[in-house]
XYZ file of C-alpha atoms in Angstrom:
416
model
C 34.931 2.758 1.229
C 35.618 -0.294 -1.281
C 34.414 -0.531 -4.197
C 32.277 -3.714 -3.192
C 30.850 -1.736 -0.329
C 30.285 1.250 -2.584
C 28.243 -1.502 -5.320
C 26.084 -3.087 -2.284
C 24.841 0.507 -0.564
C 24.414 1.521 -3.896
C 21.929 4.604 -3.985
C 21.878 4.881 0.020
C 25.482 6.649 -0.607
C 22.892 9.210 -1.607
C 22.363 11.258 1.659
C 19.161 12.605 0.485
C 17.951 8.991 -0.860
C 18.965 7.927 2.735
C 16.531 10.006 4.549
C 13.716 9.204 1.978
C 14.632 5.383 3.141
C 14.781 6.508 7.329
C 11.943 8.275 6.261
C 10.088 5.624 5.093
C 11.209 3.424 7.553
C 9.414 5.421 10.569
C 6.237 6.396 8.041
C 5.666 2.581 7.454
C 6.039 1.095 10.895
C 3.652 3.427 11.827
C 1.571 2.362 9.388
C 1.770 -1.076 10.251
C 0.395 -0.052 13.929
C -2.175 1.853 12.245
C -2.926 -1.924 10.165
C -3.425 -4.243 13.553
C -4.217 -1.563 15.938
C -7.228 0.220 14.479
C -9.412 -2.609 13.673
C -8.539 -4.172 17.037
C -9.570 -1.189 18.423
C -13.019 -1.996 17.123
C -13.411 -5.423 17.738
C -11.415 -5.307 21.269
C -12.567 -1.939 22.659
C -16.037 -0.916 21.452
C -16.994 -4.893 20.525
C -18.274 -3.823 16.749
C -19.899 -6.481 14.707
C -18.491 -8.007 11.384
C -20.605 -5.580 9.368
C -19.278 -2.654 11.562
C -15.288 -3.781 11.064
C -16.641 -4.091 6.924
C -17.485 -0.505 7.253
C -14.270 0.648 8.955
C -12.038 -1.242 6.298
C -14.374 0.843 4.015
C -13.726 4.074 5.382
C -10.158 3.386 5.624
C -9.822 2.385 1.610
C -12.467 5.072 0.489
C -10.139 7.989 0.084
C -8.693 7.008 -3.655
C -12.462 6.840 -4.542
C -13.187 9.682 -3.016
C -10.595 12.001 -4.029
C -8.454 9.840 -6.487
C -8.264 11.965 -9.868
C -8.327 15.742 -8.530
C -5.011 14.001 -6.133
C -3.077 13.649 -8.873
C -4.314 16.360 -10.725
C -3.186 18.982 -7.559
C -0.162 17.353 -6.890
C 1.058 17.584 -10.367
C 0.517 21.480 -9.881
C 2.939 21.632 -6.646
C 6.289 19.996 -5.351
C 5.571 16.470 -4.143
C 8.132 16.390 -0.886
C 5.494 19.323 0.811
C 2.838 17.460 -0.216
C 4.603 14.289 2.135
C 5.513 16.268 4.540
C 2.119 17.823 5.254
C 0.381 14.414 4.825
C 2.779 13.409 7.477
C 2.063 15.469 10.391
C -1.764 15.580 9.967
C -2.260 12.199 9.429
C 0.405 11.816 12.903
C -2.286 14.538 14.610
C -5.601 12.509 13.474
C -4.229 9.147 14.857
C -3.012 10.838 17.904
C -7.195 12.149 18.680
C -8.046 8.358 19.372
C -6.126 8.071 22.581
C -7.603 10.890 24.512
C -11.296 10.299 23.368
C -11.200 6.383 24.521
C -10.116 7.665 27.826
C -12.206 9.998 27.801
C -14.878 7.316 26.919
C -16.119 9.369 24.465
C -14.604 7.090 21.367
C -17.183 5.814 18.876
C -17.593 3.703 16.217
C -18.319 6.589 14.035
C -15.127 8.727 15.652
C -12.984 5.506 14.464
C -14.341 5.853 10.805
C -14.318 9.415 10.665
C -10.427 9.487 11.413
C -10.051 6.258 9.439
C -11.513 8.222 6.477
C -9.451 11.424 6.820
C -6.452 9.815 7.444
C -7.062 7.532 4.217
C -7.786 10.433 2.249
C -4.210 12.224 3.286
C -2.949 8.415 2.741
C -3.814 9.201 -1.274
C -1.813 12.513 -1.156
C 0.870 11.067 0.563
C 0.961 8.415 -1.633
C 0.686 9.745 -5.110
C 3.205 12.476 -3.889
C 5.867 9.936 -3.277
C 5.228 7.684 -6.661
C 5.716 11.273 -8.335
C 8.942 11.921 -6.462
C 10.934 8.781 -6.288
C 11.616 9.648 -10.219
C 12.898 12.711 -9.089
C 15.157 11.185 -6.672
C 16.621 8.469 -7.833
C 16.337 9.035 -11.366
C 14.922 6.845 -14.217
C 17.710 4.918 -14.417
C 17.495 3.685 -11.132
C 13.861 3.271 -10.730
C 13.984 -0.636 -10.073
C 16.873 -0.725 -7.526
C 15.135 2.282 -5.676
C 11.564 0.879 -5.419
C 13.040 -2.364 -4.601
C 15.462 -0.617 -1.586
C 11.895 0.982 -0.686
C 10.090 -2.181 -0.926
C 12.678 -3.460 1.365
C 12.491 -1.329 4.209
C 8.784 -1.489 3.958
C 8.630 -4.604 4.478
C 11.325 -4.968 7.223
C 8.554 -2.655 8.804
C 5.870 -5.078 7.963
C 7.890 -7.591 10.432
C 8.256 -5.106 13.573
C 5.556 -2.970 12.821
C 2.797 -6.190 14.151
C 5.486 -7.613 16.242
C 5.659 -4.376 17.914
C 2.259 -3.508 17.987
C 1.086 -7.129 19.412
C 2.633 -6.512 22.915
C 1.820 -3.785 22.731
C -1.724 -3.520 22.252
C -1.806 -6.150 24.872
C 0.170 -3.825 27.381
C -1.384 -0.534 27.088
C -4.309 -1.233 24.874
C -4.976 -0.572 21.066
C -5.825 2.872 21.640
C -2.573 3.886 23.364
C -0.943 2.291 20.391
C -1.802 4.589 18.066
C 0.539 7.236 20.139
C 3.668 4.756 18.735
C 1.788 5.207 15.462
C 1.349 8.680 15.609
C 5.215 9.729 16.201
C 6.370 7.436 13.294
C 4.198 9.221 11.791
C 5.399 12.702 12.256
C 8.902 11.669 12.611
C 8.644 10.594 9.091
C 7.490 14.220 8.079
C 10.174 15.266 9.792
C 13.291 13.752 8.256
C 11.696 14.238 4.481
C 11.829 18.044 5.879
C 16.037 17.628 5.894
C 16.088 16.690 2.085
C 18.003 18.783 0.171
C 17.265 18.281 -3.003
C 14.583 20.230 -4.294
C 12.480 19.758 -7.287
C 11.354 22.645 -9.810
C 8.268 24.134 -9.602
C 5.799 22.815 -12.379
C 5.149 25.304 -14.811
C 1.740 26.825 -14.607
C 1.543 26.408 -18.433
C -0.943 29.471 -18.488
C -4.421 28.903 -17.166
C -5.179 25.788 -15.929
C -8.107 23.885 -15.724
C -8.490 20.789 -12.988
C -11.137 19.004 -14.938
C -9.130 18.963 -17.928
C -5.852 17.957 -16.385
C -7.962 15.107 -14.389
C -9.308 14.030 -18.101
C -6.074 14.142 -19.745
C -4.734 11.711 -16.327
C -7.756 8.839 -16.799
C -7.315 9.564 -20.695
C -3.280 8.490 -20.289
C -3.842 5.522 -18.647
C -6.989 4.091 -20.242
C -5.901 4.742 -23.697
C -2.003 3.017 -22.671
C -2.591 -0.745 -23.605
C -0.274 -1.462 -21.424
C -1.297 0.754 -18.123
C -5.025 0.467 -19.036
C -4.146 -4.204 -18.510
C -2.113 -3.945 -15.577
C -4.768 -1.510 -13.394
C -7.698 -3.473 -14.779
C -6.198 -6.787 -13.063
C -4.953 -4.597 -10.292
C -8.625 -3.868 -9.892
C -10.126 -7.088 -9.234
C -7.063 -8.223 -7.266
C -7.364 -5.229 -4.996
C -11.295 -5.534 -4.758
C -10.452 -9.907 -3.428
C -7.812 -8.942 -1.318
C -10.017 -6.152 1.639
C -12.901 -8.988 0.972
C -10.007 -11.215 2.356
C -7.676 -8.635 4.687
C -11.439 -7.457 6.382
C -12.321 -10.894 8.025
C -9.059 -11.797 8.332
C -8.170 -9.804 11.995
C -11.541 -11.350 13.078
C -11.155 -14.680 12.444
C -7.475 -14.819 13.999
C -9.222 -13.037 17.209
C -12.517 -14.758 17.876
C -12.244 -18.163 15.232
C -8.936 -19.292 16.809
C -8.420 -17.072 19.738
C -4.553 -15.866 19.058
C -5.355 -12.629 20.893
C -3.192 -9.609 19.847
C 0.442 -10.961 20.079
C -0.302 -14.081 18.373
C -1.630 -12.181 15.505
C 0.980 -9.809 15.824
C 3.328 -12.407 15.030
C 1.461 -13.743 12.193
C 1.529 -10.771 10.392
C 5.106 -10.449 11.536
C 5.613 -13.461 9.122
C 3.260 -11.647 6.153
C 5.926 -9.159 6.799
C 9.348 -11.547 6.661
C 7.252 -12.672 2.976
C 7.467 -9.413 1.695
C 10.956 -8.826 3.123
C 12.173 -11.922 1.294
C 10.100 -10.446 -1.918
C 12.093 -7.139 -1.543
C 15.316 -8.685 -1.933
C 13.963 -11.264 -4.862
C 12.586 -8.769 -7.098
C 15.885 -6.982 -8.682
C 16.908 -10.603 -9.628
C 13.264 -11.787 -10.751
C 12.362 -9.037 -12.833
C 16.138 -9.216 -14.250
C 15.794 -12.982 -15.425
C 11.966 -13.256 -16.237
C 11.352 -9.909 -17.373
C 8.991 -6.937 -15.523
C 6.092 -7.663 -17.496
C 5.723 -11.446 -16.900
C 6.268 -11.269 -13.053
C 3.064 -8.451 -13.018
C 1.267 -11.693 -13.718
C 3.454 -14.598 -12.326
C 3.802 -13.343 -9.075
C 0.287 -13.819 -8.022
C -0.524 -16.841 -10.068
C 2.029 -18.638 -7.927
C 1.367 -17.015 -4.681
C -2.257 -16.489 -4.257
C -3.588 -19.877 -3.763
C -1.573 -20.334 -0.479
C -4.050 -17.622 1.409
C -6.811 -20.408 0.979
C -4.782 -22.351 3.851
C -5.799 -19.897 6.706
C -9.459 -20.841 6.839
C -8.420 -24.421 7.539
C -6.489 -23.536 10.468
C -7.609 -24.012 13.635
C -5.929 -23.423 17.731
C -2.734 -24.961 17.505
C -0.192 -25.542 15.135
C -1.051 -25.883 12.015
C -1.436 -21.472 12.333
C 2.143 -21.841 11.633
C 1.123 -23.577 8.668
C -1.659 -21.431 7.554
C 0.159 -18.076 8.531
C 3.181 -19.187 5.255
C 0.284 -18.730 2.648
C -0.186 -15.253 4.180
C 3.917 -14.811 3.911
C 3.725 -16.456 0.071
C 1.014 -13.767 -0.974
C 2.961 -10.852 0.749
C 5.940 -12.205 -1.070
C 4.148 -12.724 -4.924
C 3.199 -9.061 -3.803
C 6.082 -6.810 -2.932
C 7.610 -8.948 -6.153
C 4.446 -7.817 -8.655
C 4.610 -4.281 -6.910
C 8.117 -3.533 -7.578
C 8.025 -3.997 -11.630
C 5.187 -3.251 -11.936
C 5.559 0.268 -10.204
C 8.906 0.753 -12.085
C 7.231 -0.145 -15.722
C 5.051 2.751 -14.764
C 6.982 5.028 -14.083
C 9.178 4.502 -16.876
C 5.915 4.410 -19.408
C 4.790 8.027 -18.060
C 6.340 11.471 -18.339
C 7.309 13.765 -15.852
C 4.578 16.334 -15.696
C 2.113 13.118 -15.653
C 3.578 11.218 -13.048
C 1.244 12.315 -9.989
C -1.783 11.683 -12.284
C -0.538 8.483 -13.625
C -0.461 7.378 -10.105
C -3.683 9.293 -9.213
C -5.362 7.641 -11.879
C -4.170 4.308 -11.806
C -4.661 4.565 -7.776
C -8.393 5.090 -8.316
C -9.515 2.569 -10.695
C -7.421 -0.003 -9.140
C -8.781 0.706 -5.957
C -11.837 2.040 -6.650
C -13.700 -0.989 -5.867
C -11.642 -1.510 -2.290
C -14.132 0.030 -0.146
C -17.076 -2.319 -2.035
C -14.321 -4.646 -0.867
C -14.650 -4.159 3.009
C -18.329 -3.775 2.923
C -19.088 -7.026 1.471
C -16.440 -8.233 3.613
C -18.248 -7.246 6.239
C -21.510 -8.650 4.831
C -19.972 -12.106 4.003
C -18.736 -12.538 7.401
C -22.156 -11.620 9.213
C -23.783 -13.813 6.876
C -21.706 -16.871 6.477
C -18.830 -16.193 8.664
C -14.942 -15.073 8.621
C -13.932 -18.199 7.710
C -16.188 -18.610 4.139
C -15.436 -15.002 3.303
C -11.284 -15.952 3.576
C -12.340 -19.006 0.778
C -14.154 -16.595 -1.182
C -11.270 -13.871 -1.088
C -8.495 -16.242 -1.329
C -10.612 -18.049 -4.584
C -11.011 -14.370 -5.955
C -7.169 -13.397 -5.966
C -6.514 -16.300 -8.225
C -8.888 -15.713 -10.184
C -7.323 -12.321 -11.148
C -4.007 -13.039 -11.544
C -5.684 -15.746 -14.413
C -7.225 -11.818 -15.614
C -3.392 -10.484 -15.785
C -2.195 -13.294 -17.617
C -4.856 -12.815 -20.280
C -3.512 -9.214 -20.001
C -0.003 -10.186 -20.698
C -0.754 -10.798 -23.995
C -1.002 -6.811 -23.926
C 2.280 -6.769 -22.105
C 4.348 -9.046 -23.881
C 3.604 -7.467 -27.267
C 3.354 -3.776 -26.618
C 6.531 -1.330 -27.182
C 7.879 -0.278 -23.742
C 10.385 2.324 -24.888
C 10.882 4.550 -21.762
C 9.248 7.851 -21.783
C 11.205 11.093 -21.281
């Protein structure tokens, strides 16, 4: 292998880091079915109102609230690669209990939020689990060129994940798609289960108490000047953006019509936006510096989203559909330093509830999110409650660059 070669693959020459990445790759398509297929399961399948697709979104986003701090707090007690693996294969056995009860015509609305809720609470394992790990992988060194190989692949998933799930929705119904969903799923559990490398075992550090470690998680990041600004703007953000995602699959379905492979395709191009973010946000963060482009990023891409509501049958989708790509893009660029700064700022043994922590105050708010999603749209319609989520985006990223005044003067010396 040349030496060039050897520089571009960079840490995929690390077999383990590899199947983290296949992993990934399989875990997040599925995911991405889970995104367009769910929902339209709702409004295709059992016809739910706007208040009743609020209050899936809801149950989908309530698990950090739910079960945020005592997350992080277990998972900093075990290995975090079990922890993914397990969260894996359940979550691939929940989605794959939708299926059989809609042919069964037994499938609720209530059966959809029950799974939605379970499968959002393994969501916060899974995901606090592999912040926790990545450090372990890839080492601290490398924490910005592995989140942004990560970010990549996600988002190369965002593209075929709705472009996939489109057709097929429309060919065997949303229902049948979660099957697809369900075997990325467990196939991602299953290649995480060939990693070799294996982490120590925490020490048990004599006693322990869970409401005490949970305290001395929320105490780390409220009393960091640094992590206490960037999950307070991450807050509102997050809270602006399910107001905005909840209407969204409702107004592309019944407002313009699109049907499921036209807004398969659209979020194909949210995807191809946070693709192009992936492979921007090594060289961003390099030239402007991790802590501006937490708050940059959004300032410049946010206001695009307020495009979609104008859109109508025809082409000017096309049009509307490249704010969606511009805010998945300001996104996966925000996300990568901003993930990396964190991980740097926080110590091993605090890592899971770091991420625990930050996880539920930042998204806290997100199931408050869907349900007045939900209300705006039955009230005024999807196409008001996309104005007043796209308006409230912007408005936060003005909240982060107040914050920056935090970041920009605070000592980031990397934590050991």
């Amino acid at each position: 292998m040349s030496k060039e070669t050897s520089s571009r693959l960079g840490l995929l020459r690390n077999p383990d880091f590899g199947l983290l990445f296949a992993a990934t790759a399989l875990g997040q398509l599925g995911d991405r079915i889970v995104f367009l297929a769910l929902p339209l399961v709702a409004i295709t399948v059992l016809n739910a109102g706007e208040f009743q697709v609020g209050l899936l979104t809801a149950a989908t986003t309530a698990g950090s609230l739910l079960i945020g701090l005592p997350a992080g707090a277990w998972v900093d007690r075990m290995r975090k690669r079990p922890v993914m693996i397990s969260a894996d294969l359940v979550r691939a056995l929940l989605l794959l209990s939708i299926p059989p009860a809609w042919w069964a015509h037994l499938l609720t609305i209530g059966w959809l939020c029950t799974a939605a809720l379970l499968h959002g609470v393994l969501t916060v394992f899974f995901d606090v689990a592999y912040a926790s790990y990545v450090p372990h992988l890839v080492g601290r060194h490398h924490l910005i060129e592995g989140n942004a190989r990560l970010s990549a692949v996600r988002s190369v998933t965002s593209i075929g994940g709705p472009a996939v799930a489109g057709p097929l929705v429309g060919w065997a119904g949303a229902p049948a798609a979660l099957l697809a969903s369900s075997v990325g799923m467990a196939a991602s559990g299953f290649l995480a289960l060939r990693i070799r490398s294996r982490e120590e075992k925490p020490s048990a550090g004599g006693k322990r108490h869970l409401s005490r470690e949970v305290k001395e998680g929320l105490n780390f990041v409220l009393q960091h000047p640094v992590l206490r600004a960037i999950t307070a703007g991450d807050a509102m953000f997050n809270l602006f953006l399910v107001l905005y995602q909840t209407m969204l699959l409702v107004y592309l379905d019944r407002d313009i019509g699109l049907g499921s492979l036209g807004i398969g395709l659209v979020l194909s191009g949210m995807g191809c936006g946070a693709l192009l973010g992936a492979l921007l946000a090594t060289g961003v963060a390099r030239r402007l510096g991790q802590r501006r482009v937490i708050w940059l990023a959004p300032l410049v891409t946010c206001p695009p989203t307020a495009l979609m509501p104008w859109a109508r049958p025809g082409w000017n989708v096309c049009v509307a559909a490249v704010g969606l790509a511009a805010l998945s893009l300001g996104g996966v660029v925000r996300v990568v330093s901003q993930s990396s700064l964190q991980q740097s700022l926080t110590p091993d043994r605090l890592l899971g509830r770091m991420s625990a922590t930050a996880r539920f105050v930042s998204w806290g708010g997100v199931p408050l999110g869907g349900v007045l999603g939900g209300v705006s749209g039955s009230v005024w319609g999807a196409a008001v409650t996309l104005w007043i989520g796209a308006a409230g985006m912007t408005l936060s990223s003005l909240v982060l660059r107040r914050a920056s005044r935090v970041l920009l003067r605070t000592d980031l010396a990397p934590v050991g």
